[in-house]
Short mmCIF file of C-alpha atoms (C1' of nucleotides) in Angstrom, two decimals:
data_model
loop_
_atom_site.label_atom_id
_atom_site.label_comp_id
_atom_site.label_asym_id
_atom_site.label_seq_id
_atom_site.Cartn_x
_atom_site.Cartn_y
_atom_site.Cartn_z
CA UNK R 198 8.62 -8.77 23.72
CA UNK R 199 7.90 -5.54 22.13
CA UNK R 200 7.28 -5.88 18.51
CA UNK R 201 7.67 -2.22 17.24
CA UNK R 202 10.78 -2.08 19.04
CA UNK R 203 12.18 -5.15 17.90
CA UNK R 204 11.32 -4.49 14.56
CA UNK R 205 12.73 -0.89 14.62
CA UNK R 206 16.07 -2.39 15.70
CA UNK R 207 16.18 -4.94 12.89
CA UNK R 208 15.10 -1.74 10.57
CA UNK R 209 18.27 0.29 11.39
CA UNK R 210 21.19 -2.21 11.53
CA UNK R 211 20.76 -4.29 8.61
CA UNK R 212 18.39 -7.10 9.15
CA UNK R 213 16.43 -6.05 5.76
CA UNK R 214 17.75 -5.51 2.92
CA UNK R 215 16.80 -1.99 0.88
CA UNK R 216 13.77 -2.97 -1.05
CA UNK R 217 12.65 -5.72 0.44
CA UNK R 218 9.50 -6.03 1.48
CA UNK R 219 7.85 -7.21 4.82
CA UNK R 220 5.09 -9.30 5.08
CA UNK R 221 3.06 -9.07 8.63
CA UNK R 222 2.04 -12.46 7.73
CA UNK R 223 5.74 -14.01 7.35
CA UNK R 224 7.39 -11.29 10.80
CA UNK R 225 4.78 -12.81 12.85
CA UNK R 226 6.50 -16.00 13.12
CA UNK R 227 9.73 -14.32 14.53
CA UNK R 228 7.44 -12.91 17.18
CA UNK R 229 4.58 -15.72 17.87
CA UNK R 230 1.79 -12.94 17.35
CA UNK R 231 -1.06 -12.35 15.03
CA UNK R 232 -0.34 -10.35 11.71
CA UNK R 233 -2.38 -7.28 12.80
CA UNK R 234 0.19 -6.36 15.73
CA UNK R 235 3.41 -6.93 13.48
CA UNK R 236 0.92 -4.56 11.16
CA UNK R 237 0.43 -2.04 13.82
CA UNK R 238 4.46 -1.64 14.36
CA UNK R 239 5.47 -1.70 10.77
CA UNK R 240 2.65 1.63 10.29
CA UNK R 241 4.14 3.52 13.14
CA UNK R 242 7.53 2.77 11.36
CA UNK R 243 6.14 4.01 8.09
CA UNK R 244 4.91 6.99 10.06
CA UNK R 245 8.92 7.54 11.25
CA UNK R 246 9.96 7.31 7.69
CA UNK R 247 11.91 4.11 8.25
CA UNK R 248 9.59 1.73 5.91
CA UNK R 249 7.77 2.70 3.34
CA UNK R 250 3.49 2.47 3.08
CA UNK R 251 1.43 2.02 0.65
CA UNK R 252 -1.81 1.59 0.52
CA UNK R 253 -3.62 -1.99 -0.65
CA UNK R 254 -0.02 -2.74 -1.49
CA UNK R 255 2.15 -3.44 1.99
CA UNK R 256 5.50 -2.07 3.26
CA UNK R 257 8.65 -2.38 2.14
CA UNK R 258 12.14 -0.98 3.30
CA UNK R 259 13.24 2.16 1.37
CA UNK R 260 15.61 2.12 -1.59
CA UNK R 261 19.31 3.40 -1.30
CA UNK R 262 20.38 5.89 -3.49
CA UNK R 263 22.97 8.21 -3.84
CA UNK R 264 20.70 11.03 -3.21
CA UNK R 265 18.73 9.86 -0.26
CA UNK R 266 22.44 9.05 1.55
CA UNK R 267 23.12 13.01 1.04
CA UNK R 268 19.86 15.03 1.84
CA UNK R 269 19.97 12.49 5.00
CA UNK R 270 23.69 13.35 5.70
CA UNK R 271 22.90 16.95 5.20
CA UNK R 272 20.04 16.91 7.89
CA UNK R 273 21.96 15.52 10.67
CA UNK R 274 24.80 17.89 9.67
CA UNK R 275 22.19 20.64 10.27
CA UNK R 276 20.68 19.41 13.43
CA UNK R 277 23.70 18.23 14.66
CA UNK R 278 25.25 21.84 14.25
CA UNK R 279 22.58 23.20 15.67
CA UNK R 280 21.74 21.36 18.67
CA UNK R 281 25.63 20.90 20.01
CA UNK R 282 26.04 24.73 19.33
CA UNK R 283 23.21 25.18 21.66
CA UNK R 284 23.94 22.56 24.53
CA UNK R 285 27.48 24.83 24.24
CA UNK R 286 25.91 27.68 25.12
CA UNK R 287 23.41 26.49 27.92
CA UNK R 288 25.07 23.54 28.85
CA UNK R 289 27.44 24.58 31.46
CA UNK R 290 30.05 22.08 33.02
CA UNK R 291 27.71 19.28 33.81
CA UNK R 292 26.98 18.68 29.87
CA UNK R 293 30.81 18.78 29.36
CA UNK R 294 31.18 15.82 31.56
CA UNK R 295 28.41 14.32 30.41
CA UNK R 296 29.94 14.66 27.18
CA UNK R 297 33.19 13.45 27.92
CA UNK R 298 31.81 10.27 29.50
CA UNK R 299 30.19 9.03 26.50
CA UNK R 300 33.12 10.04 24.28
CA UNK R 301 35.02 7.97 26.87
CA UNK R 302 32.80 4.72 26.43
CA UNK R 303 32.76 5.08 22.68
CA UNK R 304 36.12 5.50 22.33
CA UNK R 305 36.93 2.73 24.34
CA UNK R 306 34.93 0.37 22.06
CA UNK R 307 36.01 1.93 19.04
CA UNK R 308 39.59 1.15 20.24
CA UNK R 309 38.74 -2.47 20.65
CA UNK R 310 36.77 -2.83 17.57
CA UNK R 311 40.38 -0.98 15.58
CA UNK R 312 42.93 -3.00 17.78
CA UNK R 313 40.86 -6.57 16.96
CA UNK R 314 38.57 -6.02 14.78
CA UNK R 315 34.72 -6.17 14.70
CA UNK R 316 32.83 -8.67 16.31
CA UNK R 317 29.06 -8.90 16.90
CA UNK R 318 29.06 -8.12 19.98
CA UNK R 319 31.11 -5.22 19.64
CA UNK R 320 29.12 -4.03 17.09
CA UNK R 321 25.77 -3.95 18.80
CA UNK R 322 28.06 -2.15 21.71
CA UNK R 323 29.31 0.45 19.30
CA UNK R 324 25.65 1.08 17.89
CA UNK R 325 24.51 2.08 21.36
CA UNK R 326 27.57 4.25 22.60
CA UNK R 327 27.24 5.97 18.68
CA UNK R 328 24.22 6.79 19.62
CA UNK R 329 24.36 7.90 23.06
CA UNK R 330 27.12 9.93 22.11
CA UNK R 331 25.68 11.94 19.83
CA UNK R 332 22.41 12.48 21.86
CA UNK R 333 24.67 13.33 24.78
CA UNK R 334 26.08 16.26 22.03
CA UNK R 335 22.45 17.78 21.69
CA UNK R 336 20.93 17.03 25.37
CA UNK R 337 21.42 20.36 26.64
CA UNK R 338 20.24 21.84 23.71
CA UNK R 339 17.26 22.98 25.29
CA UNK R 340 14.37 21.73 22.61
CA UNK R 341 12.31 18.36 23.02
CA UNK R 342 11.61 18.82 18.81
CA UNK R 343 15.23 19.42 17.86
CA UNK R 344 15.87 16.11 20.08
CA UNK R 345 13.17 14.19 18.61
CA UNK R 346 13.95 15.36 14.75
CA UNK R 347 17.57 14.58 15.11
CA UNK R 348 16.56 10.64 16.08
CA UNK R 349 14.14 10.13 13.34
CA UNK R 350 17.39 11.11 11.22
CA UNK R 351 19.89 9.47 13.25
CA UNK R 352 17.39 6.34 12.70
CA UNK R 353 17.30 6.78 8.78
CA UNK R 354 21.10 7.50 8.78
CA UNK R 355 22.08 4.41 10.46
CA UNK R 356 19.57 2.52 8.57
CA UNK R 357 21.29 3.42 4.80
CA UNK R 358 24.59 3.10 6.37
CA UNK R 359 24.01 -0.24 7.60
CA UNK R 360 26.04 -2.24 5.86
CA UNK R 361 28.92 0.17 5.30
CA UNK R 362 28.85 0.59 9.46
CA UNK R 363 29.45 -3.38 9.66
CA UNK R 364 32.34 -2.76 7.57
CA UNK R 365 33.82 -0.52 10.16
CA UNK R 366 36.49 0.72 7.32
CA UNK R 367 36.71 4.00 9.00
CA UNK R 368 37.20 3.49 12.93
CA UNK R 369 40.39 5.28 12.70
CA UNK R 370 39.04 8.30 11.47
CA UNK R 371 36.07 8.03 13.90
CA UNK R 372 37.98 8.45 17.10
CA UNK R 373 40.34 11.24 15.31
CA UNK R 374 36.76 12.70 14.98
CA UNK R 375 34.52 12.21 17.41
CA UNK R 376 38.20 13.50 19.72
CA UNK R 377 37.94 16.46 17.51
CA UNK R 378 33.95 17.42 18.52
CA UNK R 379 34.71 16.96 22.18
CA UNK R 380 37.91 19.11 21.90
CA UNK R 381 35.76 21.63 20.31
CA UNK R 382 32.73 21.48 22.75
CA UNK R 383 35.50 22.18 25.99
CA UNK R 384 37.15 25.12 24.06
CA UNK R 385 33.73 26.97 23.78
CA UNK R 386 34.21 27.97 19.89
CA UNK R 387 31.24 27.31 17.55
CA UNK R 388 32.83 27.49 14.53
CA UNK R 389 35.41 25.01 15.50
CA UNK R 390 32.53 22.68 16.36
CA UNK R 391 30.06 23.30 12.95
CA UNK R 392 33.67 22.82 11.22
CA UNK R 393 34.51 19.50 13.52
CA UNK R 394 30.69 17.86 12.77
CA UNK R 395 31.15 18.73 9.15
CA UNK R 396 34.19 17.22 8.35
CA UNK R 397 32.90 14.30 10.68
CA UNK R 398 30.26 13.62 7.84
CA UNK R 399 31.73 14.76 4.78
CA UNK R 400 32.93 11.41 3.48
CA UNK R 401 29.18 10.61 2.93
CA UNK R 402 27.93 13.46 0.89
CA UNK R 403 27.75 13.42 -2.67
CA UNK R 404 31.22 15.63 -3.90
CA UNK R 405 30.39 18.02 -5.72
CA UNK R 406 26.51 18.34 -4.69
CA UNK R 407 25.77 22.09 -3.24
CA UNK R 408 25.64 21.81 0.32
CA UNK R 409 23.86 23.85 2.44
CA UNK R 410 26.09 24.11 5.85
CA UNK R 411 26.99 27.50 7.61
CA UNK R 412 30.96 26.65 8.82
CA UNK R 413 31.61 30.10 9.68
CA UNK R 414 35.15 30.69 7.79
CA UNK R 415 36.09 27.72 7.03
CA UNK R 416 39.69 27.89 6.25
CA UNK I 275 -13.70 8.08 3.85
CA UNK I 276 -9.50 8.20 5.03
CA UNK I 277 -10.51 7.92 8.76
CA UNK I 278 -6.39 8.13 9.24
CA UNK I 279 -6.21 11.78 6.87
CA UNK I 280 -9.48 12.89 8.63
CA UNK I 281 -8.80 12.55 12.22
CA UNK I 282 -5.32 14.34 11.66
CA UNK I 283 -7.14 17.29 9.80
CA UNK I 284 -9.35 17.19 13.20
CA UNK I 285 -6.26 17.18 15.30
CA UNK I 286 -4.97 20.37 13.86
CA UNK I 287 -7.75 22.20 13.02
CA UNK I 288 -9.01 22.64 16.95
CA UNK I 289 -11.27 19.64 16.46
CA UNK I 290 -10.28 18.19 20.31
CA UNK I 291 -9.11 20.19 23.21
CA UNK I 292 -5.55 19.99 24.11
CA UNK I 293 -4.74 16.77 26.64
CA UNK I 294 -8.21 15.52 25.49
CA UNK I 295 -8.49 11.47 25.72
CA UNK I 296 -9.39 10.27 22.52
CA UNK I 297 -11.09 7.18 22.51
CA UNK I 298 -11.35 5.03 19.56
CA UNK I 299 -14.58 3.47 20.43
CA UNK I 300 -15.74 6.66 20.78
CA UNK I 301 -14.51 8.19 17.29
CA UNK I 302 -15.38 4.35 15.63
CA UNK I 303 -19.07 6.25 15.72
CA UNK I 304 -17.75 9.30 13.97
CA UNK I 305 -16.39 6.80 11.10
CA UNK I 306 -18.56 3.93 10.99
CA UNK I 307 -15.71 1.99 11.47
CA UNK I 308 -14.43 -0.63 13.91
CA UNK I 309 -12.44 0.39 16.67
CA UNK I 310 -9.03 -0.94 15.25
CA UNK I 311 -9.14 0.98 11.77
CA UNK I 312 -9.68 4.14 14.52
CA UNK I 313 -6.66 2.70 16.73
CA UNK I 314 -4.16 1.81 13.44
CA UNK I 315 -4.94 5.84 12.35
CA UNK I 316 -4.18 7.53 16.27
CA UNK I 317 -0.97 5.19 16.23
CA UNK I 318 0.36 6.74 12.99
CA UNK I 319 -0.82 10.19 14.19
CA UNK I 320 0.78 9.53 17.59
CA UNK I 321 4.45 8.61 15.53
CA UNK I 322 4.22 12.19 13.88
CA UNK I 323 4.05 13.73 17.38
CA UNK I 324 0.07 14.78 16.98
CA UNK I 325 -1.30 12.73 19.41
CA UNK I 326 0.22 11.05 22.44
CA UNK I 327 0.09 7.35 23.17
CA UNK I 328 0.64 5.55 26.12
CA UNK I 329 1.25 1.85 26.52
CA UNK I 330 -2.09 0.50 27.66
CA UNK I 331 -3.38 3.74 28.66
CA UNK I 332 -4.53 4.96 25.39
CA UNK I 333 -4.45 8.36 23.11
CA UNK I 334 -4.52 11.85 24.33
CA UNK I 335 -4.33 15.28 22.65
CA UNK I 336 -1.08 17.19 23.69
CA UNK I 337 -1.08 19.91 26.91
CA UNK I 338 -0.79 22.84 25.90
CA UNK I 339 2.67 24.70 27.29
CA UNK I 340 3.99 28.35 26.27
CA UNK I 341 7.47 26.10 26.25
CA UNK I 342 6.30 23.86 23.49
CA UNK I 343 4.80 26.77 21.74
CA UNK I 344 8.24 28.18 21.77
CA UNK I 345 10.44 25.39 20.64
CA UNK I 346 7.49 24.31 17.69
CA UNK I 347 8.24 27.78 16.26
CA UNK I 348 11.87 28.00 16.81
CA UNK I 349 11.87 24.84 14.65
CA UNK I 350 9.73 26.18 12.25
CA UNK I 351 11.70 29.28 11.73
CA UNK I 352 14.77 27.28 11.32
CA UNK I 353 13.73 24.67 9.03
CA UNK I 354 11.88 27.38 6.91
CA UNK I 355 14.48 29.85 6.31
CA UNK I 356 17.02 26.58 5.85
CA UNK I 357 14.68 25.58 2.85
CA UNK I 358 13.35 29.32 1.64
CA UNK I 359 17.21 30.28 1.15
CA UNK I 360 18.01 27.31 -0.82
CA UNK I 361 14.96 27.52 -2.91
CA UNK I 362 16.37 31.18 -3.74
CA UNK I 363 19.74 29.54 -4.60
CA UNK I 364 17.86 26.31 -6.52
CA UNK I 365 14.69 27.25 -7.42
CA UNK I 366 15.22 29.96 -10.38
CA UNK I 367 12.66 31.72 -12.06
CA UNK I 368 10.03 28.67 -12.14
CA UNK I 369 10.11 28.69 -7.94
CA UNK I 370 9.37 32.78 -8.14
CA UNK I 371 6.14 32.40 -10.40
CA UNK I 372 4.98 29.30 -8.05
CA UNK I 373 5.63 31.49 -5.24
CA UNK I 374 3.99 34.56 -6.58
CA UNK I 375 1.15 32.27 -7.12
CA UNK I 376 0.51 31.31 -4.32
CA UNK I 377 1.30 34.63 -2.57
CA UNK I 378 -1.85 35.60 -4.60
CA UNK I 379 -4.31 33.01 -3.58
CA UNK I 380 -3.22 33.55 0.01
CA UNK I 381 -3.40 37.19 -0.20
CA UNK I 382 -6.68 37.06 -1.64
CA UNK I 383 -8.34 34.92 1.55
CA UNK I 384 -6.63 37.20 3.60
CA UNK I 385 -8.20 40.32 2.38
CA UNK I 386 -12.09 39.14 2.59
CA UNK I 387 -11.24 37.89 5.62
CA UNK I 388 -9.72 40.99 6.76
CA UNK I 389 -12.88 43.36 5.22
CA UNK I 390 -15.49 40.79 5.75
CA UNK I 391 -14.14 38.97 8.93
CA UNK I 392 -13.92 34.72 9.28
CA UNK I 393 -16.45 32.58 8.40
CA UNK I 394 -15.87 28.97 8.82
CA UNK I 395 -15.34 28.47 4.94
CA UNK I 396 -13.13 31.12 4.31
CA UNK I 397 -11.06 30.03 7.52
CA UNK I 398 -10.91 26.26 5.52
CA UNK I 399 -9.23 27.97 2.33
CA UNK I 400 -7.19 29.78 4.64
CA UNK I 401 -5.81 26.68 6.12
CA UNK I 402 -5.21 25.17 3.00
CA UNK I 403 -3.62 28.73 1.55
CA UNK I 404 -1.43 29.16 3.94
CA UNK I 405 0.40 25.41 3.84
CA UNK I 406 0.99 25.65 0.63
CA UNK I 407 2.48 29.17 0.44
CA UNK I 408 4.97 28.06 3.03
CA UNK I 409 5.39 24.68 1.70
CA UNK I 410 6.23 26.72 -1.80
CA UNK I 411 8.52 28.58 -0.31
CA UNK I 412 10.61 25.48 0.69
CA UNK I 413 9.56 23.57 -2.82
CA UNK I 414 12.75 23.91 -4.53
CA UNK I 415 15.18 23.48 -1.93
CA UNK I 416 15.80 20.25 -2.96
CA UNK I 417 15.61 18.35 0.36
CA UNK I 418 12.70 15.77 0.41
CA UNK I 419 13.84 15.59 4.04
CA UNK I 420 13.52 18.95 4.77
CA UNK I 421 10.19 19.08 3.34
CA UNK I 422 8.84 15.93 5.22
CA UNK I 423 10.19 17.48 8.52
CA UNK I 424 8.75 20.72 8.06
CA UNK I 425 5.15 19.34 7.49
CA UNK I 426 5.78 17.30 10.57
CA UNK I 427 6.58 20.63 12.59
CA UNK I 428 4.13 22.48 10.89
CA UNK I 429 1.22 20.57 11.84
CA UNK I 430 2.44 20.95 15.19
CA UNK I 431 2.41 24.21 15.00
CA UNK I 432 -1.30 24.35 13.43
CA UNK I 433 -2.43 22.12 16.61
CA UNK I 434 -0.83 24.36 18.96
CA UNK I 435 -2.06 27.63 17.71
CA UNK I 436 -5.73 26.14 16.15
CA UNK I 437 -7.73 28.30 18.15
CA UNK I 438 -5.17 31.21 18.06
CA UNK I 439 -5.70 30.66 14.22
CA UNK I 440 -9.64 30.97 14.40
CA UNK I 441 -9.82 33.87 15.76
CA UNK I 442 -7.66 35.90 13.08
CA UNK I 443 -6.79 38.65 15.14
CA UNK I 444 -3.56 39.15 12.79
CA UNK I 445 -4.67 38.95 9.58
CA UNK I 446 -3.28 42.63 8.28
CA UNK I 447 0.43 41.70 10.13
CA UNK I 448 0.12 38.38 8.38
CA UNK I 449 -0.56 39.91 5.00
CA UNK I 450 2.48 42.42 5.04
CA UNK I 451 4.91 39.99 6.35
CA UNK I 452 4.04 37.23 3.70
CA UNK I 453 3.72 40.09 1.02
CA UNK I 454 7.17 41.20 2.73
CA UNK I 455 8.55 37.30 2.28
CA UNK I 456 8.09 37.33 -1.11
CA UNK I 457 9.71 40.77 -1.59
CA UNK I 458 12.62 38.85 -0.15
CA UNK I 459 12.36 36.09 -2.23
CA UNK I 460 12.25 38.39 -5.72
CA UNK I 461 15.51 40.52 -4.32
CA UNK I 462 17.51 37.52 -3.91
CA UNK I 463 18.93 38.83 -0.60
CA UNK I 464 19.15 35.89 1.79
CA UNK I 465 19.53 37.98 4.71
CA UNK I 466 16.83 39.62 4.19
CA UNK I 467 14.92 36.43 3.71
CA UNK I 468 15.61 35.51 7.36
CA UNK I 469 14.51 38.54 8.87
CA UNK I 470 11.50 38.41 6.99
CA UNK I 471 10.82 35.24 8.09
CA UNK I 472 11.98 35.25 11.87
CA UNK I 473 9.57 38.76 11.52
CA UNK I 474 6.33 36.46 10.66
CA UNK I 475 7.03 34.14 13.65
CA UNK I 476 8.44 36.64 16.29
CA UNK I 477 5.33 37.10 18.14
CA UNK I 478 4.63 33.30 18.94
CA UNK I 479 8.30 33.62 20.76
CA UNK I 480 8.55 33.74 24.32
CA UNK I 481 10.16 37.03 24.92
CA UNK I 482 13.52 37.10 26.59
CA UNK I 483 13.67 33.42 26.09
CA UNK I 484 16.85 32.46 24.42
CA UNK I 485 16.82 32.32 20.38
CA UNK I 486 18.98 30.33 18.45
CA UNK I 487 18.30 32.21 15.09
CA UNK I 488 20.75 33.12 12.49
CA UNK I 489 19.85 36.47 10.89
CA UNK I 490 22.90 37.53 10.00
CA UNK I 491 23.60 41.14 10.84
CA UNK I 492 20.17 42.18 12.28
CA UNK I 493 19.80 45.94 12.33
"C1'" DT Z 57 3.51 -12.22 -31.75
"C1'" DG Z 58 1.22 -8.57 -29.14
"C1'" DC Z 59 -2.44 -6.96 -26.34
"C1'" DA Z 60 -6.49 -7.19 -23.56
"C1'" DT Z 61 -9.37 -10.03 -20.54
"C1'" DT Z 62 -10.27 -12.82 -16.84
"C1'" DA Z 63 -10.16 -16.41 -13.39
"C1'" DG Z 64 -7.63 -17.95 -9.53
"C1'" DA Z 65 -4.29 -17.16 -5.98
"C1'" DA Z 66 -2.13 -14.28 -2.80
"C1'" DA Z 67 -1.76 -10.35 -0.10
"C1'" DT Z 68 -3.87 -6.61 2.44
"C1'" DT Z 69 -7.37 -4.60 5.31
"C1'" DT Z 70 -11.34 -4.63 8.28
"C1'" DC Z 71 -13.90 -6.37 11.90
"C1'" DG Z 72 -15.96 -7.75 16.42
"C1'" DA Z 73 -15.23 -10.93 20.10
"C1'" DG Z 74 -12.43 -12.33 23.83
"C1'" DA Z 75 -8.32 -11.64 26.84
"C1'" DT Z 76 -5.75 -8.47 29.45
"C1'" DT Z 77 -4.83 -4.31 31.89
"C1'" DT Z 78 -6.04 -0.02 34.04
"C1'" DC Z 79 -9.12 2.82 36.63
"C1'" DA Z 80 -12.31 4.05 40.47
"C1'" DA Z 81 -14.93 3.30 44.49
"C1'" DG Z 82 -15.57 1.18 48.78
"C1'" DG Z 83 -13.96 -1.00 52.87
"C1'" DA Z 84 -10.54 -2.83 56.22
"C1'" DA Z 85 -6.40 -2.18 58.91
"C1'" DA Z 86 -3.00 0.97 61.05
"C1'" DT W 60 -7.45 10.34 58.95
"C1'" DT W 61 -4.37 7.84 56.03
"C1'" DT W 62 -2.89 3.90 53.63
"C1'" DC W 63 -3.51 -0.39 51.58
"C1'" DC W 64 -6.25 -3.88 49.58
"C1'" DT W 65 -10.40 -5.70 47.09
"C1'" DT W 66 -13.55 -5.76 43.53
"C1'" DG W 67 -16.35 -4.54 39.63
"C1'" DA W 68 -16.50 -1.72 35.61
"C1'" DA W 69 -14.37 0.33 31.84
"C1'" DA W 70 -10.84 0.80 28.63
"C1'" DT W 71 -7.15 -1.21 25.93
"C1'" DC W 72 -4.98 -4.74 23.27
"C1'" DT W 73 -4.69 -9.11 20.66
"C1'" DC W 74 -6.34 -12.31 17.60
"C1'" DG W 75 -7.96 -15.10 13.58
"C1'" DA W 76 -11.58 -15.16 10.36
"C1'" DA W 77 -13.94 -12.80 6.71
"C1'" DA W 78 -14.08 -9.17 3.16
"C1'" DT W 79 -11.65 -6.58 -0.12
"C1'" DT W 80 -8.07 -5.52 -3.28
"C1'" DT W 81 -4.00 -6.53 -5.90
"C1'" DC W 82 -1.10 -9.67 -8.31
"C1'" DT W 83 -0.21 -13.56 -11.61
"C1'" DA W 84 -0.54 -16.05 -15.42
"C1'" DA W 85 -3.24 -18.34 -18.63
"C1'" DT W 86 -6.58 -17.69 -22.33
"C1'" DG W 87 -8.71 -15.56 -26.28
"C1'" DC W 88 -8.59 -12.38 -30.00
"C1'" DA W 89 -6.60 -9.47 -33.53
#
DNA sequence: TGCATTAGAAATTTCGAGATTTCAAGGAAA
DNA sequence: TTTCCTTGAAATCTCGAAATTTCTAATGCA
């Protein structure tokens, strides 16, 4: 069993609650190892900005606030923008199937999940296709670091959100949404898709905060 | 002695050859430390993409690729004009007198190196000039994410270019364009701000490779 | 009471030995 | 010759104990 993997999954979806703090010497029962390997994961997760480190003093999850939520929303908006806008131009027809196909799985669980509501199965289901879906948006972006950057925030994103995404308030909105980005990807028109990723995320910025977001005329 | 802060220093300062193996029983000797303290600081180095790790096959330096090279200052140029324009929206008159001086300390390396060439202690201030300039010019954007990402990227860049760096074959360009950044940053034109900026990095491009760069009505 | 000190407990970090895995060289079979 | 296997050496990883630092709370003093 990998430990930093384990432990990075636990991280993002809710197993911790923001604050706490984790003791190598109490996560090494869950994983029948010594403390210094349960160490050695929770530093590379400090390193990814999903726990926090300090010295002489241990690791803890991060605190929510307000703030964070934004300037984390904000990111992915940016990235997100960025990278899809790119994979539209390079991209070509296989990345619009590729596209569609993950939009197809997620929207099929999403479906399930708003026609009888959220299970835990169906949750862990939805986490994966979420994600996959939105990597499948910036895959033929062209740039390994744009990749890489946007899951470190995906990762910190999910992690604040976790309990609101167990919620699953919003899966109506989520299909009108993620419908909308794959609409705009096939008609070609960047501003339709920096508009369509905005408004996918604008529930979870701070109103009234400047953002910083080039939308391109938004009407 | 921060073995963790001191090997990453080495790692971007042209310290190890790229795809060097770096073995921690080998640096323990360099530390007079065991091999795990050596081990804990390459893991957290390999999370912020400065060193590679593979499972059971140990720590290498990255290759070198004109690709990499490419996208590391793409990402760079993005992230930096993201956070100079917002510090011009944020940052008021306090961000233009940090800027100035730090624009002043910079400038000042630059010129003895430029009439008296590099010695190895002048190219040390440099380094530390340099980051901080640029990391002033994103201080009041008010991202913390933004600002942890870009030190991520521009280490990356550092690594990449290290021996580039120590040769200072640029030093006059370098001088107008940062003198020519903070022009930018006084006027209040955003615009101008990116072309400044994209200006500075243009020449680590790969030319004819495809730019996603918005400079807004480039003359 | 309020504040500083300090002793004990608890948590964190370091360490080197032992277990495991990979690597490299030589030899056998096809 | 080429490929596959064997085997010893080298490198990597794991572990629990020991050393260090922080935390807690009880004591003494003003």
């Amino acid at each position: 069993m990998d430990v930093f993997e384990n432990i990075r999954t636990r991280a993002i979806s809710g197993a911790f609650a923001h604050g706490e703090k984790l003791r190598a010497e109490v996560l090494r029962n869950d994983y029948g190892c010594s403390a210094s390997t349960v160490r050695e994961a929770l530093l590379r997760l400090a390193a990814l900005g999903l726990v926090e480190f300090q010295e002489q003093r241990g690791f803890r999850m991060p605190e929510y606030s307000e703030a964070r939520q934004h300037d984390i929303t904000q990111m992915r908006i940016m990235l997100e923008t960025e990278g899809a806008c790119r994979s539209m131009r390079y991209g070509g027809v296989a990345w619009e199937s590729r596209l569609n196909a993950a939009h197809h799985k997620l929207s099929h669980i999403e479906s399930r999940i708003a026609a009888m509501g959220p299970t835990e199965e169906l949750a862990q289901l939805w986490m994966a296709a979420e994600l996959e879906f939105h990597q499948t948006l910036l895959s033929a972006c062209g740039s390994d670091l744009l990749i890489e950057l946007h899951l470190q925030v995906y990762n910190r994103y999910r992690q604040i959100k976790a309990e609101y995404d167990h919620t699953f308030q919003h899966v109506a909105s989520n299909i009108r949404e993620h419908h909308a980005i794959v609409d705009a990807a096939l008609s070609g028109d960047e501003t339709a898709m920096r508009q369509r990723i905005f408004e996918h995320f604008e529930r979870h910025l701070i109103p009234g905060r400047p953002v910083s977001v080039r939308v391109d005329a938004l009407v």
